[in-house]
Amino acid sequence: MTGVRANRSDLPWLVLAVVLFGAIDLAVHGAGPPTTGWAGPRAGLLLQLSVDVSLLLLARHPVPVASWALTVAALTLGSAELAPGLLTPVDPATHAVLPHATPAIVVNLVRLTDRRRAFALIGAFAVLGAKPWDPSWESTPLGVVNTVLPALAALYLRARRELVDSLRERAERAERERLLLAERAAAQERRRLAEEMHDVVTHRLTLMVLHAGALGVGSSDPAARAAAEDIRVEGVGALAELRDLLGVLRGADGPPVGGPARPTGTERPPAPDPRRLVAEARAVGESVSCQVDGDPDRIDPTVLRTAYRVVQESLTNARKHAPGAEVAVTVSYRPDGVDVRVANGAPDRPPDRALAGSGSGTGLLGLAQRVELSGGALRAGPEPGGGYLVGATLPAHVPTRGDAG
Ligand SMILES: Nc1ncnc2c1ncn2[C@@H]1O[C@H](COP(=O)(O)OP(=O)(O)OP(=O)(O)O)[C@@H](O)[C@H]1O
Ligand SMILES: [Mg+2]
């Protein structure tokens, strides 16, 4: 695993380390006897200082710096064993061979390089420093303390930093997911609202437009006729604006979807009777036959409301798209579900273009999704002879997740 990358903030620390370890080397050299070999009295000091200066490159090139420090340690050891006086004094104050800067190099190896290389180099430092082939109280503990302790400290700091990073990343991810869920819930609520508006307001407005049309046709008073026409035109305009508003609520990128189930305690009132819709249609002069049989009491209120919406949307559609057509509504409540069928014959006149074009064209699509959410199926389409049929089959109870398993 690779460690962190070096950064600019390392440089001041490295300059400080060069000054500090350089000062220690000068002090140790001043306190002990000089070297006496052919390389001069400061040969050992110069090698140590070269390691100190190489620390400036430690953040960017930790492995070459460590390799040079190891080379200096090996040369120092070789001189002490084979050529005393050349790089170490004949009678040195200390038998330690590792450069004083070793702990800083070890820490940065753990911090900045992959573990295998770091451990191999630190192992080499430890062996040279501890001299296991010639253990002594003077050099062995110092060799271990200068290498193993800084490595352990750096490993601990690195593990802690990785933990903090991963915790921060998890917190950020959780926050992003929370925002996403909130957005999705808001979009679903908007679409549910759009469906309700479509089902309820569109239905009422088309009735109003038809009432106004009938009033205009039936009245002999020109002023009343003009007023009725104004109401009709306003109603059609309101339908068009409603369509745009529904588009905004649903969002540009998706078809309407059914909203989530309402929490307990906020249930809507029980679904109204589809016969009321038929009565309203008849009141504006539509020819609608109606057959309702069976007992709705055993059916879920949600399913009853969905069946009601199917009749409502189909009647609205027949009014808009098939004016003057005979409409037959059949609702059968069975112990295990509801069958709804709304069929109309061919229209006897062309549809009012303003009224027919006032919708968003998604009423049946939204309805189909609503029926599917209730566990049922909806089919809708033209019939031979110019008629149109909408049929829905719904279960008595809305399936829950548990039903699927
Ligand atoms: N009873 C019907 N007779 C003839 N055509 C119909 C009938 N019902 C629906 N259609 C056709 O199916 C299309 C889709 O109907 P749908 O209810 O989805 O949209 P809409 O009524 O045009 O608009 P909206 O319901 O969003 O106000 C209609 O535009 C119409 O062409
Ligand atoms: Mg419609």
Short mmCIF file of C-alpha atoms and ligand atoms in Angstrom, two decimals:
data_model
loop_
_atom_site.label_atom_id
_atom_site.label_comp_id
_atom_site.label_asym_id
_atom_site.label_seq_id
_atom_site.Cartn_x
_atom_site.Cartn_y
_atom_site.Cartn_z
CA MET A 1 0.00 0.00 0.00
CA THR A 2 1.41 3.39 -0.93
CA GLY A 3 1.60 6.11 1.68
CA VAL A 4 0.57 9.75 1.38
CA ARG A 5 2.16 12.04 -1.17
CA ALA A 6 4.77 14.53 -0.05
CA ASN A 7 3.55 18.11 0.07
CA ARG A 8 4.98 21.59 0.24
CA SER A 9 4.44 21.89 3.97
CA ASP A 10 7.19 19.23 4.45
CA LEU A 11 9.99 21.62 3.41
CA PRO A 12 10.18 23.82 6.56
CA TRP A 13 10.35 20.69 8.72
CA LEU A 14 13.10 19.22 6.56
CA VAL A 15 15.17 22.43 6.75
CA LEU A 16 14.74 22.35 10.51
CA ALA A 17 15.85 18.68 10.56
CA VAL A 18 18.98 19.50 8.48
CA VAL A 19 19.93 22.29 10.92
CA LEU A 20 19.19 20.15 13.99
CA PHE A 21 21.02 16.98 12.91
CA GLY A 22 23.88 19.03 11.39
CA ALA A 23 24.30 20.75 14.79
CA ILE A 24 24.28 17.37 16.60
CA ASP A 25 26.92 15.97 14.22
CA LEU A 26 29.13 19.05 14.67
CA ALA A 27 28.76 18.83 18.45
CA VAL A 28 29.58 15.08 18.55
CA HIS A 29 32.56 15.63 16.25
CA GLY A 30 33.82 18.51 18.41
CA ALA A 31 33.51 16.46 21.57
CA GLY A 32 35.48 13.43 20.29
CA PRO A 33 38.90 12.88 18.77
CA PRO A 34 39.35 13.56 14.99
CA THR A 35 39.91 10.83 12.41
CA THR A 36 43.52 10.13 11.56
CA GLY A 37 43.38 8.25 8.23
CA TRP A 38 44.49 9.39 4.78
CA ALA A 39 41.04 11.02 4.16
CA GLY A 40 41.69 13.70 6.73
CA PRO A 41 40.43 14.61 10.22
CA ARG A 42 36.90 15.48 9.07
CA ALA A 43 36.18 12.54 6.75
CA GLY A 44 33.58 10.99 9.09
CA LEU A 45 31.98 14.39 9.83
CA LEU A 46 31.61 15.19 6.11
CA LEU A 47 29.87 11.87 5.47
CA GLN A 48 27.44 12.51 8.34
CA LEU A 49 26.78 16.06 7.11
CA SER A 50 26.09 14.71 3.59
CA VAL A 51 23.32 12.57 5.09
CA ASP A 52 21.95 15.61 6.93
CA VAL A 53 21.86 17.72 3.76
CA SER A 54 20.24 14.87 1.78
CA LEU A 55 17.25 15.21 4.14
CA LEU A 56 16.15 18.14 1.98
CA LEU A 57 15.21 15.53 -0.67
CA LEU A 58 13.57 13.18 1.84
CA ALA A 59 9.94 14.15 1.09
CA ARG A 60 10.27 13.62 -2.68
CA HIS A 61 12.88 10.83 -2.82
CA PRO A 62 12.75 8.91 0.45
CA VAL A 63 14.26 5.68 -0.95
CA PRO A 64 17.49 7.22 -2.42
CA VAL A 65 17.99 9.27 0.76
CA ALA A 66 17.54 6.12 2.89
CA SER A 67 19.91 4.21 0.59
CA TRP A 68 22.58 6.89 0.99
CA ALA A 69 22.17 6.89 4.78
CA LEU A 70 22.53 3.08 4.74
CA THR A 71 25.68 3.38 2.61
CA VAL A 72 27.18 5.87 5.09
CA ALA A 73 26.25 3.54 7.99
CA ALA A 74 27.90 0.61 6.16
CA LEU A 75 31.04 2.67 5.43
CA THR A 76 31.22 3.79 9.07
CA LEU A 77 30.83 0.20 10.24
CA GLY A 78 33.44 -1.03 7.71
CA SER A 79 35.89 1.65 8.86
CA ALA A 80 35.35 0.81 12.54
CA GLU A 81 35.96 -2.89 11.87
CA LEU A 82 38.62 -2.83 9.15
CA ALA A 83 40.27 0.59 9.01
CA PRO A 84 39.96 2.37 12.37
CA GLY A 85 40.81 6.05 12.10
CA LEU A 86 39.72 6.43 8.49
CA LEU A 87 36.04 7.41 8.95
CA THR A 88 35.71 6.84 12.69
CA PRO A 89 38.27 7.83 15.33
CA VAL A 90 40.62 5.10 16.54
CA ASP A 91 39.14 5.52 20.00
CA PRO A 92 35.57 6.76 19.30
CA ALA A 93 33.31 8.30 21.94
CA THR A 94 30.45 6.02 20.74
CA HIS A 95 30.27 2.79 18.77
CA ALA A 96 26.95 3.73 17.11
CA VAL A 97 27.19 3.56 13.29
CA LEU A 98 23.75 4.83 12.24
CA PRO A 99 23.59 8.50 11.18
CA HIS A 100 21.83 10.68 13.75
CA ALA A 101 19.15 11.50 11.18
CA THR A 102 18.01 7.83 10.99
CA PRO A 103 14.74 8.28 12.98
CA ALA A 104 13.61 11.06 10.61
CA ILE A 105 14.40 8.86 7.60
CA VAL A 106 12.53 5.87 9.10
CA VAL A 107 9.41 7.94 9.84
CA ASN A 108 9.29 9.25 6.28
CA LEU A 109 9.87 5.81 4.77
CA VAL A 110 6.73 4.56 6.56
CA ARG A 111 4.85 7.71 5.64
CA LEU A 112 5.73 7.98 1.98
CA THR A 113 6.62 4.59 0.49
CA ASP A 114 4.93 1.24 0.12
CA ARG A 115 5.20 -1.04 3.13
CA ARG A 116 7.44 -3.71 1.60
CA ARG A 117 10.19 -1.33 0.59
CA ALA A 118 9.89 0.64 3.81
CA PHE A 119 10.23 -2.49 5.99
CA ALA A 120 13.16 -3.83 3.93
CA LEU A 121 15.11 -0.57 4.32
CA ILE A 122 14.18 -0.16 8.01
CA GLY A 123 15.28 -3.80 8.57
CA ALA A 124 18.66 -3.02 7.01
CA PHE A 125 19.04 0.04 9.29
CA ALA A 126 18.10 -2.07 12.33
CA VAL A 127 20.64 -4.79 11.47
CA LEU A 128 23.49 -2.31 10.85
CA GLY A 129 22.59 -0.34 13.99
CA ALA A 130 22.05 -3.29 16.36
CA LYS A 131 24.99 -5.38 15.03
CA PRO A 132 23.43 -8.71 16.10
CA TRP A 133 26.67 -10.58 15.21
CA ASP A 134 28.49 -8.50 17.85
CA PRO A 135 25.83 -7.44 20.41
CA SER A 136 26.83 -4.91 23.02
CA TRP A 137 24.99 -2.78 25.57
CA GLU A 138 26.42 0.26 23.89
CA SER A 139 25.25 -0.20 20.32
CA THR A 140 22.44 -2.84 20.16
CA PRO A 141 19.68 -1.04 22.15
CA LEU A 142 20.51 2.24 20.41
CA GLY A 143 20.21 0.56 16.98
CA VAL A 144 16.78 -0.82 17.88
CA VAL A 145 15.52 2.41 19.47
CA ASN A 146 16.62 4.48 16.47
CA THR A 147 14.74 2.28 13.97
CA VAL A 148 11.93 0.19 15.50
CA LEU A 149 10.45 2.91 17.73
CA PRO A 150 10.09 5.59 15.02
CA ALA A 151 8.68 2.93 12.64
CA LEU A 152 6.01 1.92 15.19
CA ALA A 153 5.12 5.55 15.90
CA ALA A 154 4.81 6.31 12.17
CA LEU A 155 2.70 3.17 11.60
CA TYR A 156 0.33 4.21 14.38
CA LEU A 157 -0.02 7.73 12.98
CA ARG A 158 -0.57 6.40 9.48
CA ALA A 159 -3.30 3.96 10.62
CA ARG A 160 -4.99 6.75 12.57
CA ARG A 161 -4.95 9.09 9.59
CA GLU A 162 -6.39 6.36 7.32
CA LEU A 163 -9.17 5.73 9.85
CA VAL A 164 -10.03 9.43 10.06
CA ASP A 165 -10.05 9.67 6.24
CA SER A 166 -12.35 6.69 5.88
CA LEU A 167 -14.72 8.01 8.58
CA ARG A 168 -14.85 11.40 6.88
CA GLU A 169 -15.51 9.74 3.53
CA ARG A 170 -18.33 7.65 5.03
CA ALA A 171 -19.92 10.71 6.64
CA GLU A 172 -19.80 12.58 3.31
CA ARG A 173 -21.32 9.61 1.47
CA ALA A 174 -24.12 9.32 4.07
CA GLU A 175 -24.87 13.04 3.68
CA ARG A 176 -25.01 12.70 -0.13
CA GLU A 177 -27.39 9.72 0.17
CA ARG A 178 -29.61 11.62 2.61
CA LEU A 179 -29.92 14.53 0.18
CA LEU A 180 -30.69 12.14 -2.67
CA LEU A 181 -33.43 10.40 -0.69
CA ALA A 182 -34.96 13.73 0.35
CA GLU A 183 -34.97 14.85 -3.29
CA ARG A 184 -36.58 11.61 -4.40
CA ALA A 185 -39.27 11.86 -1.72
CA ALA A 186 -40.03 15.44 -2.74
CA ALA A 187 -40.29 14.42 -6.42
CA GLN A 188 -42.63 11.55 -5.53
CA GLU A 189 -44.82 13.85 -3.47
CA ARG A 190 -44.97 16.34 -6.37
CA ARG A 191 -46.02 13.59 -8.77
CA ARG A 192 -48.65 12.31 -6.35
CA LEU A 193 -49.99 15.84 -6.09
CA ALA A 194 -50.01 16.11 -9.87
CA GLU A 195 -52.02 12.89 -10.13
CA GLU A 196 -54.57 14.12 -7.60
CA MET A 197 -54.88 17.46 -9.40
CA HIS A 198 -55.23 15.73 -12.71
CA ASP A 199 -57.91 13.37 -11.45
CA VAL A 200 -59.95 15.83 -9.42
CA VAL A 201 -59.55 19.28 -10.95
CA THR A 202 -59.53 18.18 -14.60
CA HIS A 203 -62.71 16.24 -14.03
CA ARG A 204 -64.50 19.21 -12.46
CA LEU A 205 -63.27 21.69 -15.06
CA THR A 206 -64.36 19.59 -18.03
CA LEU A 207 -67.80 19.28 -16.43
CA MET A 208 -67.88 23.05 -16.02
CA VAL A 209 -66.90 23.61 -19.64
CA LEU A 210 -69.64 21.26 -20.80
CA HIS A 211 -72.25 22.91 -18.56
CA ALA A 212 -71.28 26.29 -19.99
CA GLY A 213 -71.49 24.90 -23.56
CA ALA A 214 -74.96 23.47 -22.89
CA LEU A 215 -76.08 26.77 -21.34
CA GLY A 216 -74.89 28.68 -24.41
CA VAL A 217 -76.68 26.36 -26.82
CA GLY A 218 -79.94 26.26 -24.80
CA SER A 219 -80.25 29.97 -24.09
CA SER A 220 -82.14 32.37 -26.35
CA ASP A 221 -80.71 35.42 -24.62
CA PRO A 222 -77.65 36.64 -26.55
CA ALA A 223 -76.10 38.12 -23.39
CA ALA A 224 -76.45 34.79 -21.55
CA ARG A 225 -75.03 32.97 -24.56
CA ALA A 226 -72.02 35.30 -24.65
CA ALA A 227 -71.47 34.86 -20.90
CA ALA A 228 -71.72 31.08 -21.21
CA GLU A 229 -69.19 31.14 -24.04
CA ASP A 230 -66.87 33.28 -21.90
CA ILE A 231 -67.10 30.72 -19.11
CA ARG A 232 -66.41 27.93 -21.56
CA VAL A 233 -63.37 29.69 -23.02
CA GLU A 234 -62.04 30.51 -19.54
CA GLY A 235 -62.55 26.89 -18.51
CA VAL A 236 -60.63 25.62 -21.54
CA GLY A 237 -57.85 28.14 -20.77
CA ALA A 238 -57.73 26.95 -17.16
CA LEU A 239 -57.41 23.35 -18.41
CA ALA A 240 -54.48 24.35 -20.62
CA GLU A 241 -52.75 26.14 -17.74
CA LEU A 242 -53.41 23.17 -15.51
CA ARG A 243 -51.71 20.92 -18.06
CA ASP A 244 -48.57 23.11 -17.95
CA LEU A 245 -48.64 23.14 -14.17
CA LEU A 246 -48.94 19.36 -14.04
CA GLY A 247 -45.92 19.12 -16.34
CA VAL A 248 -43.90 21.22 -13.88
CA LEU A 249 -45.05 19.18 -10.89
CA ARG A 250 -44.26 15.87 -12.54
CA GLY A 251 -40.83 17.07 -13.56
CA ALA A 252 -39.57 17.16 -17.11
CA ASP A 253 -37.72 13.87 -16.91
CA GLY A 254 -40.28 11.31 -15.93
CA PRO A 255 -43.80 10.02 -16.33
CA PRO A 256 -46.10 10.32 -13.36
CA VAL A 257 -45.66 7.74 -10.66
CA GLY A 258 -47.84 6.70 -7.79
CA GLY A 259 -46.90 8.18 -4.44
CA PRO A 260 -45.98 6.13 -1.41
CA ALA A 261 -48.69 4.86 0.90
CA ARG A 262 -49.94 7.47 3.30
CA PRO A 263 -48.92 7.09 6.92
CA THR A 264 -51.63 5.77 9.25
CA GLY A 265 -53.84 8.50 10.58
CA THR A 266 -53.77 10.62 7.43
CA GLU A 267 -56.02 8.38 5.34
CA ARG A 268 -58.32 10.11 2.92
CA PRO A 269 -62.06 9.70 3.43
CA PRO A 270 -63.58 6.54 1.89
CA ALA A 271 -63.87 6.54 -1.90
CA PRO A 272 -67.06 8.06 -3.22
CA ASP A 273 -69.54 6.03 -5.23
CA PRO A 274 -68.89 5.89 -9.01
CA ARG A 275 -72.66 6.28 -9.50
CA ARG A 276 -72.22 9.91 -8.48
CA LEU A 277 -69.92 10.41 -11.46
CA VAL A 278 -72.53 8.86 -13.73
CA ALA A 279 -75.20 11.17 -12.32
CA GLU A 280 -72.97 14.19 -12.98
CA ALA A 281 -72.36 13.07 -16.56
CA ARG A 282 -76.08 12.62 -17.14
CA ALA A 283 -76.70 16.08 -15.72
CA VAL A 284 -74.70 17.61 -18.56
CA GLY A 285 -76.67 15.64 -21.14
CA GLU A 286 -74.40 12.65 -21.66
CA SER A 287 -76.02 9.34 -22.31
CA VAL A 288 -74.49 7.01 -19.73
CA SER A 289 -75.76 3.61 -18.64
CA CYS A 290 -74.54 2.28 -15.32
CA GLN A 291 -74.47 -1.14 -13.74
CA VAL A 292 -72.94 -1.61 -10.30
CA ASP A 293 -73.18 -4.96 -8.56
CA GLY A 294 -71.61 -6.73 -5.63
CA ASP A 295 -70.60 -5.53 -2.16
CA PRO A 296 -67.82 -2.91 -1.89
CA ASP A 297 -67.52 -3.31 1.90
CA ARG A 298 -64.86 -6.04 1.72
CA ILE A 299 -62.65 -4.06 -0.66
CA ASP A 300 -59.75 -1.88 0.52
CA PRO A 301 -60.61 1.85 0.49
CA THR A 302 -57.46 2.42 -1.59
CA VAL A 303 -58.68 -0.03 -4.22
CA LEU A 304 -62.15 1.54 -4.18
CA ARG A 305 -60.63 4.97 -4.76
CA THR A 306 -58.57 3.62 -7.65
CA ALA A 307 -61.70 2.06 -9.21
CA TYR A 308 -63.44 5.40 -8.78
CA ARG A 309 -60.56 7.18 -10.54
CA VAL A 310 -60.79 4.74 -13.46
CA VAL A 311 -64.47 5.59 -13.96
CA GLN A 312 -63.78 9.30 -13.48
CA GLU A 313 -60.95 9.51 -16.01
CA SER A 314 -62.83 7.34 -18.53
CA LEU A 315 -65.93 9.53 -18.31
CA THR A 316 -63.82 12.68 -18.63
CA ASN A 317 -62.08 11.17 -21.66
CA ALA A 318 -65.37 10.13 -23.27
CA ARG A 319 -66.67 13.66 -22.75
CA LYS A 320 -63.56 15.21 -24.29
CA HIS A 321 -62.66 12.78 -27.04
CA ALA A 322 -66.02 11.16 -27.99
CA PRO A 323 -68.76 13.78 -27.63
CA GLY A 324 -72.31 12.48 -27.97
CA ALA A 325 -71.24 8.83 -27.70
CA GLU A 326 -73.22 6.32 -25.64
CA VAL A 327 -71.20 5.33 -22.58
CA ALA A 328 -71.66 2.13 -20.57
CA VAL A 329 -70.16 1.92 -17.06
CA THR A 330 -69.98 -1.45 -15.33
CA VAL A 331 -68.49 -1.96 -11.86
CA SER A 332 -68.48 -5.42 -10.27
CA TYR A 333 -67.37 -5.79 -6.67
CA ARG A 334 -66.33 -9.42 -6.13
CA PRO A 335 -65.04 -10.94 -2.86
CA ASP A 336 -61.54 -11.06 -4.37
CA GLY A 337 -61.48 -7.79 -6.29
CA VAL A 338 -63.16 -5.24 -8.51
CA ASP A 339 -63.76 -5.20 -12.27
CA VAL A 340 -64.31 -1.83 -13.90
CA ARG A 341 -65.35 -1.39 -17.51
CA VAL A 342 -66.15 1.89 -19.23
CA ALA A 343 -66.99 1.58 -22.93
CA ASN A 344 -68.19 4.23 -25.27
CA GLY A 345 -69.48 3.96 -28.82
CA ALA A 346 -68.53 6.17 -31.73
CA PRO A 347 -68.97 9.94 -31.20
CA ASP A 348 -71.80 11.61 -33.09
CA ARG A 349 -69.80 14.78 -33.76
CA PRO A 350 -66.14 15.71 -33.95
CA PRO A 351 -64.58 16.54 -30.56
CA ASP A 352 -64.18 20.16 -29.51
CA ARG A 353 -60.57 20.71 -30.53
CA ALA A 354 -59.81 23.11 -27.70
CA LEU A 355 -61.24 20.72 -25.11
CA ALA A 356 -59.70 17.55 -26.58
CA GLY A 357 -56.30 19.21 -26.82
CA SER A 358 -56.44 20.68 -23.31
CA GLY A 359 -55.03 17.57 -21.60
CA SER A 360 -51.46 16.52 -21.02
CA GLY A 361 -52.00 13.16 -22.72
CA THR A 362 -50.87 11.32 -19.60
CA GLY A 363 -54.19 10.67 -17.85
CA LEU A 364 -54.42 7.00 -18.85
CA LEU A 365 -50.69 6.48 -18.29
CA GLY A 366 -50.91 7.81 -14.72
CA LEU A 367 -54.04 5.76 -14.18
CA ALA A 368 -52.33 2.58 -15.40
CA GLN A 369 -49.49 3.18 -12.95
CA ARG A 370 -51.92 3.82 -10.15
CA VAL A 371 -53.79 0.58 -10.96
CA GLU A 372 -50.50 -1.34 -11.11
CA LEU A 373 -49.49 0.01 -7.71
CA SER A 374 -52.74 -1.40 -6.37
CA GLY A 375 -51.77 -4.78 -7.82
CA GLY A 376 -54.19 -4.63 -10.75
CA ALA A 377 -54.04 -4.21 -14.50
CA LEU A 378 -55.53 -1.64 -16.84
CA ARG A 379 -56.16 -1.90 -20.56
CA ALA A 380 -57.39 0.94 -22.73
CA GLY A 381 -57.79 1.36 -26.46
CA PRO A 382 -60.04 1.98 -29.40
CA GLU A 383 -62.69 -0.59 -30.28
CA PRO A 384 -63.89 -1.69 -33.71
CA GLY A 385 -66.70 0.63 -34.87
CA GLY A 386 -65.13 3.83 -33.51
CA GLY A 387 -65.69 3.22 -29.82
CA TYR A 388 -63.22 3.18 -26.94
CA LEU A 389 -62.84 0.79 -24.00
CA VAL A 390 -61.15 1.16 -20.65
CA GLY A 391 -61.07 -1.94 -18.43
CA ALA A 392 -59.40 -2.47 -15.08
CA THR A 393 -59.11 -5.49 -12.84
CA LEU A 394 -58.14 -4.78 -9.24
CA PRO A 395 -57.49 -7.10 -6.28
CA ALA A 396 -59.53 -6.66 -3.08
CA HIS A 397 -56.41 -5.69 -1.13
CA VAL A 398 -53.33 -3.75 -2.11
CA PRO A 399 -50.41 -6.21 -2.06
CA THR A 400 -47.71 -5.46 0.48
CA ARG A 401 -44.04 -6.42 0.27
CA GLY A 402 -44.70 -9.43 2.45
CA ASP A 403 -47.19 -10.83 -0.11
CA ALA A 404 -44.48 -11.14 -2.71
CA GLY A 405 -42.31 -13.59 -0.70
N1 LIG B 1 -63.13 7.64 -24.78
C1 LIG B 1 -62.20 7.92 -25.71
N2 LIG B 1 -62.56 8.02 -27.01
C2 LIG B 1 -61.65 8.30 -27.95
N3 LIG B 1 -60.35 8.51 -27.70
C3 LIG B 1 -59.92 8.43 -26.44
C4 LIG B 1 -60.83 8.12 -25.36
N4 LIG B 1 -60.13 8.08 -24.23
C5 LIG B 1 -58.84 8.36 -24.56
N5 LIG B 1 -58.70 8.55 -25.87
C6 LIG B 1 -57.47 8.84 -26.60
O1 LIG B 1 -56.38 8.45 -25.79
C7 LIG B 1 -55.51 9.56 -25.58
C8 LIG B 1 -54.90 9.47 -24.21
O2 LIG B 1 -55.87 9.72 -23.21
P1 LIG B 1 -55.41 10.34 -21.85
O3 LIG B 1 -56.56 10.34 -20.91
O4 LIG B 1 -54.19 9.64 -21.43
O5 LIG B 1 -54.98 11.82 -22.23
P2 LIG B 1 -55.86 13.13 -22.42
O6 LIG B 1 -57.26 12.87 -22.02
O7 LIG B 1 -55.63 13.63 -23.81
O8 LIG B 1 -55.18 14.15 -21.44
P3 LIG B 1 -55.32 14.19 -19.85
O9 LIG B 1 -56.02 12.96 -19.40
O10 LIG B 1 -53.90 14.22 -19.37
O11 LIG B 1 -56.05 15.43 -19.49
C9 LIG B 1 -56.37 10.77 -25.78
O12 LIG B 1 -55.58 11.90 -26.21
C10 LIG B 1 -57.31 10.31 -26.88
O13 LIG B 1 -56.70 10.46 -28.15
MG MG B 2 -57.66 12.00 -20.07
#
